[in-house]
Amino acid sequence: MSILTQHFETVHNTAPFSKIKNEDYIPAFDLAITNTRAEIDAIAQATDPATFENTIEAFAFSGMALDRLSSIFFNLHSAETNEQLEQIAQDIAPKLSELGNDITLNFDLFKRIKQVYDQKEELDLTAEQMTLLEKNYKDFVRNGALLADNKKDQLRAIDSELSLLKLKYGEHILADTNAYELHLTDEADLAGLPDGVKEAAAGLAKSKDQSGWIFTLDYPSYIPFVTYADNRELRQTISIAAGKKGFQNNENNNEEIVLKISKLRFQRAQLLGYETHAHFVLEERMAQNPAKVREFLTDLLTKAKPAAKNEFDELAAFAKETDGIDKLEKWDGAYYAEKLKQKKFQLDDEQLKPYFKLENVLQGAFEIAEKLFGLHFSEVQHIDKYHPSIQTFEVTNKDGDFIAIFYADFFPRKGKRNGAWMTSFKPQYKKEGQNERPHVSIVCNFTPATATKPSLLSFNEVTTLFHEFGHALHGMLADTVYPTLSGTSVFWDFVELPSQIMENWCYEQEALTLFAKHYNTGVPIPMEMVEKIRESASFLEGMATLRQLSFGMLDMGWHGQDPTAIDDVKQFEKEQFKSTQLYPDVAENAMSTSFSHIFDGGYSSGYYSYKWAEVLDADAFDYFKQNGIFNKEIAAKFKDTVLSKGGTVHPMNLYKQFRGQEPTVEALLKRAGLLK
């Protein structure tokens, strides 16, 4: 019997990573799928009258062994993949898609859910139970339960094809990322690069038995290179390579996949009676419909564009004055922005890095969580890991009660996707008198330690850590009955509030003094540096806002209209970017072919939610600021209304319970320096 098909006899029922073999997965999935089908059949074929307990509640707790297995497998597929895992993913994705369809298109199951739904007013349900019932009913309707049989078959075929296309899309990006190396042997080409960046590049070259220095498209290598390298041609080379992922004449080209995914999503939405994929998705979002999203994006664009244009003109003039650059290109942006920031604020990321040793920043996040929410993090060695570099923590509250397991996976490696994310290996839920606590993980790609220096984070990496930690708190502090409503299982345009609000503490002196200490001397970060961090927080914010809006508009372009006639990915993108474009277009590059958030992640028709959540987080943090950033009463309200409730209550109602009012855009514009 496979380790994956048994109850884990481990501390807190944690995943036994070291005992799992790749060959365990497919038999385990096959068994878990079979068992899930049996559980569903037992609910659907029951002869007793349908009740909340024997139908809705039973359904909420069905398939949990499969969910647990899927979370382990797909988390490793993102963070620790290899060719075998990628092949297994290709094998099981259609099976899982088929099972999902078999459940949502199971008419006997739906009939029983509908029987309960039709008598919901007569039932004495809690608010959470009512939410679960309404969500179940709506999920079935939204996924084809009322379709004729021939249309159900079409839906199954579309979903199966989409599941494979999304997998291939992500694997192509990873393959292009891993295939690229900028190998330098002339030290003159390193001019401008900080010592730590050069040391890391030399270490990478050495690990590959090469001389010189190797730079890659992994963020801790790529971002410092385009930010600091004086050699403009080399910045151009690596920048174009980064923008070509999935857009090259090789086996990893994603253009056809992008077109197929967008058209299949449109067909699916039409099949279900929706105008577009965005109409389908946004029905279950705070924004409600594409018109409201476009109105939101256009309103912000109108307010941000004049500032963005002025900032771009200032940056272009600075590059001209500094180095005689006649036309500012994309590979110049980060480089001259860093130089201008240094000139304006005398603030350099390299000056800041010594104060942001990774271990100290993580400890700072823990201390802030303790001050706000009474949490305590203890590193433990007796919990299994899927890679030696991962840290594991037991989380308890002020009374010593066990709250969660927290995994931290910080450094890039082969087989790990770029970017940063929070995920879960086990959800929180309550069953048979037991409050099952969650196992939560954050996965990042930070600058690793070198032979002479510990891992020192850029300020952007500091805010990334706090962002993902905010998601983790949302998972860890969950306190709901049903796993499908727990933690981050909320409307997609609400899920970024807990993460984005945590970034605010990174700019506050009272918080920075807790953890920003020089890695060599232990001296706290000087207050003038803290002031400069705050002053520079809105530096080029107009341009940054325009960039985010451009991504949201591209997303709505693919998903908020009929994409059937689109046959050229690049040409379509150029049309979508017209209103937000500042830099000249780069012919060799495309965004959509590596826009994982919307084609391989969960953000299709939802990328706007980053800016939407910024409105929420700016408004929410303003409440803290007015009353003290460590105000325990407001922190308790935030925990009790936002962090612990998951998806049990409509997010706007939760927000109003916390804030006493709906959010306003003014707090965001003020923070961004866009409100004059």
XYZ file of C-alpha atoms in Angstrom:
676
model
C 0.000 0.000 0.000
C 1.338 3.448 -0.953
C 2.256 5.954 1.767
C -0.105 8.378 -0.013
C -3.178 6.181 0.427
C -2.852 5.899 4.213
C -3.460 8.300 7.089
C -0.136 10.025 7.753
C 1.241 8.839 11.073
C 3.263 12.034 11.450
C 3.462 15.085 13.719
C 0.194 17.026 13.229
C -0.579 14.727 10.273
C 2.007 16.574 8.142
C 2.931 15.316 4.678
C 5.698 12.643 4.792
C 7.631 14.157 1.860
C 10.810 12.097 2.240
C 8.879 8.828 2.024
C 6.911 9.733 -1.126
C 8.203 8.243 -4.376
C 7.157 9.498 -7.806
C 5.763 6.074 -8.666
C 3.355 6.383 -5.700
C 1.331 9.177 -7.272
C -0.642 7.589 -10.103
C -1.887 4.556 -8.093
C -2.741 6.910 -5.209
C -4.653 9.264 -7.503
C -6.506 6.366 -9.122
C -7.561 5.033 -5.716
C -8.493 8.484 -4.364
C -10.557 9.236 -7.473
C -12.355 5.875 -7.156
C -13.069 6.514 -3.465
C -14.295 10.048 -4.179
C -16.672 8.694 -6.814
C -18.000 6.204 -4.241
C -18.545 8.999 -1.696
C -20.385 11.115 -4.282
C -22.492 8.157 -5.435
C -23.488 7.426 -1.835
C -24.804 10.996 -1.491
C -26.449 11.103 -4.935
C -28.100 7.663 -4.747
C -29.339 7.914 -1.158
C -33.041 7.032 -0.795
C -33.665 9.123 2.347
C -35.107 12.620 1.792
C -32.338 15.140 1.111
C -31.316 17.182 4.164
C -28.586 19.696 4.815
C -26.615 17.088 6.797
C -26.892 14.081 4.454
C -26.404 16.083 1.266
C -24.771 19.522 1.621
C -22.587 18.743 4.614
C -21.712 15.267 3.328
C -20.725 16.808 -0.011
C -18.568 19.471 1.707
C -16.527 16.746 3.402
C -16.322 14.397 0.400
C -13.129 13.844 -1.582
C -10.891 15.168 1.183
C -8.255 12.458 0.719
C -8.077 13.376 -2.964
C -7.867 17.090 -2.139
C -5.006 16.417 0.253
C -3.168 14.308 -2.322
C -3.737 16.938 -5.029
C -2.411 19.717 -2.823
C 0.781 17.754 -2.102
C 1.336 16.787 -5.727
C 0.563 20.120 -7.400
C 2.469 22.125 -4.799
C 5.544 20.009 -5.526
C 4.837 20.285 -9.253
C 5.270 24.066 -8.821
C 8.091 24.148 -6.279
C 10.128 20.979 -6.865
C 9.244 19.569 -10.265
C 11.121 17.242 -12.602
C 10.373 15.477 -15.876
C 8.662 12.594 -14.108
C 6.331 14.885 -12.157
C 5.526 16.824 -15.308
C 4.574 13.602 -17.079
C 2.463 12.504 -14.115
C 0.705 15.890 -14.185
C -0.121 15.349 -17.859
C -1.550 11.916 -16.980
C -3.683 12.945 -14.013
C -4.939 16.375 -15.152
C -7.533 14.888 -17.554
C -8.614 12.361 -14.889
C -9.184 15.123 -12.355
C -10.970 17.238 -14.949
C -13.208 14.287 -15.821
C -13.983 13.677 -12.144
C -14.771 17.356 -11.619
C -17.179 17.238 -14.549
C -18.683 13.952 -13.377
C -19.473 15.613 -10.044
C -20.769 18.974 -11.278
C -22.760 17.313 -14.062
C -24.184 14.573 -11.808
C -27.898 15.247 -12.135
C -28.911 12.964 -9.241
C -26.536 14.823 -6.934
C -27.757 18.184 -8.190
C -31.409 17.133 -7.694
C -30.722 16.442 -4.025
C -28.840 19.718 -3.591
C -31.747 21.520 -5.282
C -34.243 19.825 -2.946
C -32.399 21.278 0.040
C -31.952 24.635 -1.701
C -35.661 24.899 -2.492
C -36.555 24.592 1.199
C -33.714 26.791 2.515
C -36.066 29.385 4.075
C -37.691 26.713 6.252
C -34.355 25.341 7.496
C -32.755 26.644 10.644
C -29.288 27.225 9.152
C -26.357 29.222 10.464
C -24.981 31.992 8.240
C -22.094 29.698 7.237
C -24.435 26.817 6.405
C -26.615 29.120 4.287
C -23.540 30.375 2.416
C -22.406 26.787 1.786
C -25.859 25.773 0.510
C -26.183 28.755 -1.824
C -22.606 28.348 -3.057
C -23.122 24.635 -3.794
C -26.320 25.261 -5.718
C -24.828 28.134 -7.700
C -21.616 26.199 -8.424
C -23.610 23.374 -9.983
C -25.729 25.705 -12.089
C -22.640 27.683 -13.142
C -20.910 24.463 -14.151
C -23.609 23.010 -16.347
C -25.974 21.070 -14.083
C -28.971 22.373 -16.030
C -27.467 21.665 -19.468
C -28.844 19.064 -21.861
C -26.759 15.867 -22.046
C -25.132 16.698 -25.382
C -24.038 20.098 -24.026
C -22.691 18.448 -20.881
C -20.487 16.322 -23.136
C -19.222 19.459 -24.877
C -18.429 20.997 -21.482
C -16.477 17.910 -20.425
C -14.425 17.999 -23.625
C -13.641 21.713 -23.179
C -12.610 21.283 -19.531
C -10.389 18.313 -20.300
C -8.616 20.193 -23.074
C -8.220 23.323 -20.930
C -6.631 21.372 -18.068
C -3.932 20.017 -20.388
C -3.359 23.321 -22.192
C -2.807 25.159 -18.906
C -0.269 22.543 -17.796
C 1.633 22.769 -21.085
C 1.573 26.551 -20.944
C 3.286 26.587 -17.521
C 5.783 23.903 -18.459
C 6.794 25.803 -21.616
C 7.544 28.942 -19.584
C 9.611 26.973 -17.083
C 11.509 25.275 -19.935
C 12.318 28.611 -21.625
C 13.352 30.076 -18.265
C 15.677 27.169 -17.499
C 17.142 27.101 -21.015
C 18.529 30.652 -20.935
C 21.931 31.645 -19.564
C 23.896 34.842 -20.030
C 27.463 33.605 -19.619
C 30.035 36.390 -19.201
C 33.810 35.963 -19.051
C 34.966 39.585 -19.303
C 34.900 41.336 -15.925
C 34.356 44.680 -17.668
C 30.834 43.472 -18.553
C 29.987 43.396 -14.840
C 30.433 47.162 -14.366
C 27.758 48.613 -12.099
C 26.732 45.305 -10.551
C 26.878 45.026 -6.744
C 29.452 42.656 -5.278
C 26.806 40.271 -3.946
C 25.236 39.915 -7.402
C 28.632 39.213 -9.002
C 29.465 36.703 -6.289
C 26.174 34.846 -6.809
C 26.767 34.758 -10.592
C 30.305 33.429 -10.084
C 28.964 30.799 -7.692
C 26.389 29.692 -10.254
C 29.049 29.432 -12.968
C 31.270 27.402 -10.658
C 28.395 25.052 -9.812
C 28.113 24.345 -13.562
C 31.890 23.832 -13.933
C 32.199 27.057 -15.940
C 34.517 29.999 -15.575
C 33.281 33.604 -15.275
C 29.740 34.558 -14.334
C 26.311 33.186 -15.260
C 23.070 35.194 -15.114
C 19.645 33.616 -15.614
C 16.006 34.636 -15.938
C 15.350 33.693 -12.296
C 14.310 36.936 -10.589
C 17.179 37.177 -8.048
C 19.590 37.020 -11.003
C 17.608 38.873 -13.679
C 16.245 41.856 -11.689
C 19.619 43.016 -10.263
C 21.201 42.674 -13.717
C 18.698 44.940 -15.507
C 18.720 47.319 -12.524
C 22.478 47.796 -12.118
C 24.441 46.587 -15.168
C 26.029 49.566 -16.957
C 26.352 47.623 -20.218
C 23.195 48.636 -22.094
C 23.588 45.985 -24.805
C 23.700 43.212 -22.224
C 20.673 44.653 -20.414
C 18.892 44.603 -23.766
C 19.963 41.003 -24.426
C 18.685 39.587 -21.138
C 15.574 41.795 -21.146
C 14.537 40.571 -24.595
C 15.231 36.980 -23.499
C 12.899 37.458 -20.522
C 10.168 38.891 -22.745
C 10.472 36.044 -25.263
C 9.400 33.265 -22.904
C 6.759 31.267 -24.740
C 7.172 33.544 -27.789
C 10.050 31.904 -29.622
C 10.246 29.656 -32.622
C 10.807 26.531 -30.546
C 8.847 23.684 -28.964
C 7.907 25.946 -26.023
C 5.942 28.486 -28.061
C 2.688 29.383 -26.296
C 0.952 31.517 -28.946
C -1.355 28.763 -30.169
C -2.068 27.730 -26.576
C -3.044 31.313 -25.619
C -5.444 31.521 -28.549
C -6.914 28.098 -27.755
C -7.350 28.800 -24.033
C -9.072 32.145 -24.594
C -11.397 30.693 -27.250
C -12.238 27.579 -25.221
C -13.034 29.728 -22.182
C -15.343 31.845 -24.341
C -17.059 28.728 -25.739
C -17.488 27.381 -22.216
C -19.058 30.627 -20.995
C -21.430 30.737 -23.964
C -22.398 27.126 -23.397
C -23.366 28.053 -19.820
C -25.393 31.059 -20.968
C -22.880 33.830 -20.263
C -21.832 36.543 -22.689
C -18.082 36.027 -22.108
C -15.667 34.237 -19.780
C -15.353 37.473 -17.777
C -19.139 37.630 -17.284
C -19.010 34.060 -15.976
C -16.083 34.687 -13.609
C -17.140 38.100 -12.315
C -20.585 36.951 -11.260
C -18.755 35.476 -8.246
C -16.564 38.513 -7.524
C -17.044 41.759 -5.638
C -16.805 43.591 -8.982
C -19.802 41.619 -10.361
C -19.402 42.318 -14.104
C -16.891 43.383 -16.816
C -18.454 46.844 -17.165
C -17.696 47.595 -13.514
C -14.119 46.321 -13.870
C -13.534 48.415 -16.989
C -15.022 51.448 -15.241
C -12.715 50.865 -12.264
C -9.608 50.431 -14.466
C -10.491 53.417 -16.683
C -11.128 55.642 -13.660
C -7.722 54.783 -12.206
C -6.105 55.188 -15.635
C -7.551 58.692 -15.970
C -6.172 59.640 -12.553
C -2.763 57.946 -12.964
C -1.894 58.632 -16.613
C -0.900 62.324 -16.308
C 1.438 61.473 -13.391
C 2.813 58.439 -15.270
C 3.494 60.526 -18.393
C 5.304 63.185 -16.334
C 7.362 60.519 -14.568
C 8.293 58.859 -17.862
C 9.326 62.210 -19.386
C 11.433 62.956 -16.289
C 13.076 59.504 -16.486
C 13.758 59.902 -20.227
C 15.260 63.372 -19.665
C 17.429 62.001 -16.856
C 18.730 59.167 -19.083
C 19.468 61.676 -21.856
C 21.284 64.011 -19.490
C 23.188 61.166 -17.768
C 24.225 59.016 -20.735
C 22.923 60.702 -23.888
C 20.144 58.103 -24.336
C 17.909 59.399 -27.135
C 15.087 56.903 -26.697
C 14.268 55.246 -23.377
C 13.669 51.518 -23.903
C 12.233 48.862 -21.585
C 15.713 47.606 -20.665
C 16.579 51.140 -19.516
C 13.641 51.568 -17.148
C 14.860 49.794 -13.997
C 18.445 51.011 -14.525
C 17.676 54.730 -14.766
C 14.852 54.523 -12.232
C 17.386 53.208 -9.689
C 19.874 55.976 -10.605
C 17.201 58.693 -10.382
C 15.961 57.304 -7.076
C 19.491 57.456 -5.708
C 19.848 61.046 -6.903
C 16.490 62.153 -5.484
C 16.529 60.287 -2.198
C 20.173 59.252 -1.813
C 18.674 55.803 -1.366
C 20.141 52.717 -2.972
C 18.780 49.194 -2.568
C 22.363 48.073 -1.979
C 22.582 50.463 0.997
C 19.381 48.976 2.381
C 20.163 45.287 1.852
C 22.567 44.921 4.821
C 19.636 45.847 7.088
C 17.377 43.175 5.630
C 18.939 39.845 6.414
C 16.320 37.246 5.497
C 16.251 35.607 8.934
C 15.697 39.005 10.590
C 12.935 39.991 8.168
C 11.143 36.689 8.732
C 11.496 37.128 12.476
C 10.126 40.661 12.074
C 7.060 39.321 10.268
C 6.591 36.839 13.121
C 6.941 39.573 15.761
C 4.413 41.796 13.995
C 1.981 38.844 13.810
C 2.529 38.317 17.542
C 1.862 41.983 18.368
C -1.245 42.092 16.190
C -2.764 38.634 16.523
C -1.016 36.978 19.472
C 0.719 34.325 17.326
C 3.997 32.647 18.229
C 6.274 30.880 15.692
C 8.730 28.178 16.821
C 11.098 26.618 14.299
C 11.031 22.811 14.521
C 13.211 20.127 12.942
C 10.944 17.097 13.381
C 8.597 17.916 10.490
C 9.381 16.398 7.096
C 10.456 18.708 4.232
C 10.459 18.336 0.446
C 13.811 20.173 0.160
C 16.589 20.689 2.730
C 16.455 24.517 2.424
C 12.851 24.709 3.666
C 12.134 25.896 7.209
C 9.243 24.522 9.256
C 7.458 26.238 12.147
C 4.792 25.346 14.671
C 2.413 28.251 15.229
C 0.627 28.690 18.559
C -1.538 31.413 20.109
C -0.963 33.327 23.335
C -2.570 30.477 25.302
C -0.227 27.916 23.738
C -2.936 26.319 21.565
C -1.730 24.828 18.290
C -2.793 27.052 15.356
C -0.926 25.895 12.240
C 2.150 24.441 10.576
C 4.049 27.008 8.528
C 6.528 26.065 5.777
C 8.902 28.684 4.312
C 10.586 27.942 0.945
C 12.702 30.940 -0.035
C 15.335 30.249 -2.708
C 15.372 29.574 -6.464
C 16.455 26.183 -7.765
C 16.008 24.059 -10.841
C 12.477 22.718 -11.004
C 10.962 25.631 -9.085
C 8.777 28.157 -10.860
C 9.620 31.854 -10.721
C 7.642 34.285 -8.614
C 6.194 34.042 -5.124
C 3.017 32.430 -3.821
C 1.249 31.108 -0.754
C -0.305 27.679 -0.763
C -1.727 25.074 1.576
C -0.938 21.404 2.190
C -3.962 20.929 4.466
C -6.974 23.203 5.044
C -8.603 24.215 8.303
C -12.065 22.792 9.096
C -14.144 21.482 12.014
C -15.419 17.933 12.135
C -16.590 15.607 14.896
C -15.734 18.163 17.572
C -12.180 18.599 16.277
C -10.850 21.884 14.871
C -8.415 20.588 12.246
C -5.635 23.144 11.868
C -4.049 24.120 8.534
C -0.600 23.495 7.043
C 0.378 26.620 5.127
C 3.396 27.377 2.943
C 4.940 30.434 1.323
C 7.182 29.910 -1.710
C 9.505 32.672 -2.914
C 12.601 33.136 -5.070
C 14.877 35.352 -2.988
C 18.562 36.165 -3.327
C 20.366 33.256 -1.644
C 23.366 33.522 0.665
C 26.827 33.617 -0.921
C 30.187 32.410 0.359
C 30.715 35.711 2.192
C 27.241 37.086 2.882
C 23.943 35.782 4.265
C 20.760 36.171 2.224
C 20.224 39.930 2.114
C 16.899 41.055 0.683
C 16.160 43.987 -1.556
C 13.352 46.156 -0.208
C 11.100 44.739 -2.920
C 11.863 41.238 -1.615
C 11.027 42.424 1.912
C 7.567 43.574 0.805
C 7.136 40.325 -1.165
C 7.829 38.293 1.984
C 5.306 40.355 3.964
C 2.773 40.026 1.116
C 2.957 36.228 1.036
C 3.017 36.126 4.826
C -0.275 38.072 4.794
C -1.805 35.330 2.626
C -0.359 32.782 5.066
C -2.016 34.534 8.032
C -5.321 34.360 6.165
C -4.825 30.590 5.904
C -3.447 30.068 9.401
C -6.103 32.062 11.266
C -9.006 30.387 9.454
C -11.801 29.332 11.781
C -14.683 27.906 9.766
C -16.578 24.624 9.790
C -16.306 23.679 6.125
C -13.009 23.311 4.231
C -14.475 24.745 1.014
C -15.136 28.064 2.799
C -11.928 28.143 4.841
C -8.943 30.502 4.750
C -8.241 31.977 1.335
C -11.392 30.390 -0.183
C -12.892 33.836 -0.743
C -13.907 35.971 -3.707
C -10.786 36.417 -5.825
C -10.888 40.224 -5.668
C -10.886 40.029 -1.861
C -8.098 37.488 -1.452
C -5.337 40.083 -1.897
C -6.511 42.296 0.990
C -4.837 40.260 3.782
C -1.606 40.045 1.770
C -1.389 43.626 0.557
C -2.268 45.199 3.888
C 0.763 43.478 5.483
C 3.122 45.295 3.096
C 2.201 48.580 4.805
C 4.090 47.649 7.971
C 7.329 47.586 5.926
C 7.160 51.383 5.598
C 6.494 52.158 9.261
C 9.317 53.161 11.604
C 7.653 51.418 14.549
C 7.698 48.127 12.625
C 11.074 48.489 10.891
C 12.885 49.026 14.185
C 11.812 45.498 15.172
C 13.780 43.745 12.437
C 15.786 46.075 10.172
C 19.222 45.645 11.759
C 22.630 45.534 10.066
C 23.612 41.901 9.551
C 27.202 42.534 10.685
C 26.880 45.077 13.482
C 23.293 44.595 14.667
C 22.825 48.375 14.473
C 19.181 49.304 13.737
C 18.419 50.944 10.411
C 19.072 54.713 10.687
C 15.916 56.795 10.967
C 16.916 58.950 7.987
C 16.885 55.763 5.874
C 13.414 54.928 7.168
C 12.275 58.409 6.169
C 13.785 57.944 2.720
C 12.018 54.577 2.337
C 8.741 56.308 3.130
C 9.463 59.280 0.888
C 10.449 57.022 -1.995
C 7.427 54.713 -1.538
C 5.455 56.646 -4.156
C 8.463 57.137 -6.477
C 7.327 56.491 -10.085
C 4.010 55.257 -8.660
C 2.135 56.633 -11.663
C 4.199 54.428 -13.998
C 3.810 51.423 -11.697
C 0.039 51.962 -11.592
C -0.136 52.217 -15.385
C 1.810 48.950 -15.666
C -0.638 47.123 -13.378
C -3.604 48.625 -15.213
C -2.149 47.482 -18.537
C -2.062 43.882 -17.262
C -5.654 44.152 -16.017
C -6.775 45.563 -19.365
C -4.961 42.831 -21.301
C -6.716 40.243 -19.129
C -10.104 41.843 -19.798
C -9.204 42.045 -23.499
C -8.685 38.283 -23.696
C -11.661 37.382 -21.530
C -14.203 40.232 -21.614
C -15.138 39.949 -25.283
C -15.512 37.382 -28.058
C -11.921 36.289 -28.916
C -12.939 34.092 -31.861
C -11.534 36.428 -34.525
C -8.147 36.921 -32.814
C -5.422 35.130 -34.754
C -2.300 37.141 -33.855
C -1.319 37.288 -30.182
C 1.222 40.076 -30.617
C -1.037 42.302 -32.717
C -3.904 41.857 -30.250
C -1.645 42.818 -27.349
C -0.509 45.997 -29.077
C -4.139 47.078 -29.404
C -4.819 46.367 -25.727
C -1.731 48.279 -24.563
C -2.406 51.448 -26.585
C -3.941 53.465 -23.743
C -1.240 52.510 -21.210
C 1.883 52.389 -23.378
C 4.896 54.473 -22.341
C 7.917 52.550 -23.682
C 8.385 51.675 -27.360
C 7.147 48.192 -28.251
C 9.720 45.377 -28.440
C 8.917 43.321 -31.545
C 10.567 40.131 -30.233
C 8.535 40.137 -26.995
C 4.991 39.261 -25.951
C 3.304 39.407 -22.565
C 0.482 36.904 -23.008
C 2.747 33.943 -23.757
C 4.182 34.074 -20.222
C 1.294 35.758 -18.360
C 0.955 32.800 -15.996
C -1.456 34.569 -13.655
C -4.247 34.503 -16.234
C -3.374 31.503 -18.427
C -1.942 29.064 -15.877
C -3.091 30.489 -12.538
C -6.436 31.528 -11.123
C -6.477 35.147 -12.228
C -8.288 34.943 -15.586
C -10.703 37.917 -15.615
C -9.282 38.734 -12.192
C -5.976 40.540 -12.615
C -7.713 43.840 -11.840
C -8.122 42.491 -8.299
C -4.572 43.543 -7.359
C -5.549 47.208 -7.803
C -9.016 46.546 -6.358
C -7.415 45.057 -3.257
C -5.034 48.030 -3.060
C -8.087 50.231 -2.618
C -9.218 47.924 0.202
C -5.797 47.669 1.836
C -5.064 51.433 1.670
C -8.449 52.170 3.233
C -8.035 49.428 5.862
C -4.485 50.444 6.825
C -5.599 54.069 7.079
C -7.869 52.821 9.886
C -4.831 51.335 11.657
C -2.813 54.518 11.082
C -5.501 56.664 12.674
C -5.490 54.463 15.787
C -1.939 53.026 15.953
C -0.380 50.399 13.699
C -0.268 47.875 16.540
C -3.706 48.720 17.932
C -4.873 45.418 19.410
C -8.577 46.269 19.221
C -8.448 46.986 15.471
C -6.178 43.962 14.881
C -8.709 41.776 16.719
C -11.498 43.197 14.550
C -9.445 42.472 11.416
C -8.774 38.912 12.589
C -12.389 38.262 13.593
C -14.053 39.817 10.537
C -11.563 39.286 7.690
C -8.874 36.703 8.489
C -10.872 34.032 10.322
C -14.135 34.075 8.365
C -12.880 32.812 4.984
C -15.691 32.739 2.448
C -18.527 32.311 4.951
C -19.824 35.885 4.518
C -19.953 38.182 1.472
C -16.640 40.091 1.508
C -18.205 43.559 1.331
C -20.227 42.721 4.447
C -17.058 41.511 6.179
C -15.233 44.667 5.171
C -18.022 46.907 6.446
C -18.084 44.971 9.744
C -14.367 45.684 10.081
C -14.223 49.263 8.793
C -17.731 50.502 9.464
C -18.030 51.724 5.867
C -17.362 50.745 2.252
C -13.809 51.429 1.021
C -13.040 54.622 -0.888
C -10.404 55.079 -3.600
C -9.090 58.283 -1.976
C -6.852 56.477 0.542
C -5.074 54.642 -2.313
C -4.629 57.784 -4.435
C -3.320 59.664 -1.413
C -0.843 56.906 -0.534
C 0.312 56.687 -4.160
C 0.880 60.450 -4.319
C -1.676 60.709 -7.145
C -4.092 62.906 -5.209
C -3.071 66.517 -5.373
